[in-house]
XYZ file of C-alpha atoms in Angstrom:
73
model
C 80.256 258.918 94.863
C 81.258 262.309 95.699
C 81.862 264.441 98.355
C 79.819 267.214 96.491
C 82.731 269.745 97.194
C 85.942 268.678 95.527
C 86.356 265.004 94.655
C 84.184 262.441 92.858
C 85.073 258.940 92.464
C 83.624 255.981 90.329
C 84.241 252.235 90.161
C 83.108 249.409 88.301
C 81.377 250.803 85.059
C 80.154 248.052 83.438
C 77.911 247.034 80.093
C 76.646 243.626 79.374
C 79.095 241.763 77.314
C 76.200 241.220 74.548
C 76.185 244.855 73.872
C 79.841 245.572 73.856
C 81.386 247.873 71.248
C 77.837 249.788 70.578
C 79.121 253.021 72.357
C 77.278 252.415 75.439
C 80.004 252.861 78.099
C 81.636 255.790 76.005
C 78.238 257.597 76.149
C 77.846 256.643 79.822
C 81.220 258.164 80.567
C 80.502 261.477 78.181
C 77.398 261.936 80.309
C 79.077 261.299 83.755
C 82.187 263.390 82.884
C 79.949 266.173 81.920
C 77.699 266.551 84.935
C 80.721 266.265 86.895
C 82.334 269.191 85.064
C 78.887 271.183 85.803
C 78.941 270.401 89.376
C 82.318 272.019 90.210
C 84.131 268.970 91.418
C 87.880 269.485 90.856
C 89.019 265.808 90.572
C 87.160 263.064 89.317
C 88.896 259.598 90.172
C 88.025 256.035 88.654
C 89.214 252.808 89.507
C 89.522 250.404 86.649
C 90.910 247.257 85.303
C 94.313 247.700 83.744
C 93.195 246.455 80.336
C 90.610 249.597 80.037
C 93.512 252.375 80.424
C 93.252 252.971 76.923
C 89.712 253.652 76.882
C 89.821 255.720 79.849
C 92.471 257.627 78.268
C 90.687 258.095 75.049
C 87.756 259.469 77.058
C 90.186 262.128 78.525
C 91.422 260.618 81.797
C 95.185 260.878 82.361
C 95.941 257.429 83.546
C 98.135 257.317 86.448
C 100.111 254.163 88.125
C 98.830 252.600 90.974
C 97.664 249.457 92.723
C 95.130 247.901 94.334
C 95.200 247.743 98.325
C 92.789 246.659 100.888
C 92.628 246.578 104.711
C 91.091 243.709 106.404
C 89.753 243.986 109.646
């Protein structure tokens, strides 16, 4: 999701567990980040599960602390 100006956001990148460890997620992230870089977007945020921090860090992301919050209406 992007505002088309400054920011892009992604959540829940998933690969079928039968295809884990084949580089699919890494290739998808590489393609997505190249597209984001080429679009002029300045900040690309990803919401991910804590156990994936090393994966995103290896892909060039700067992992920041945070937490999950929600608003119930």
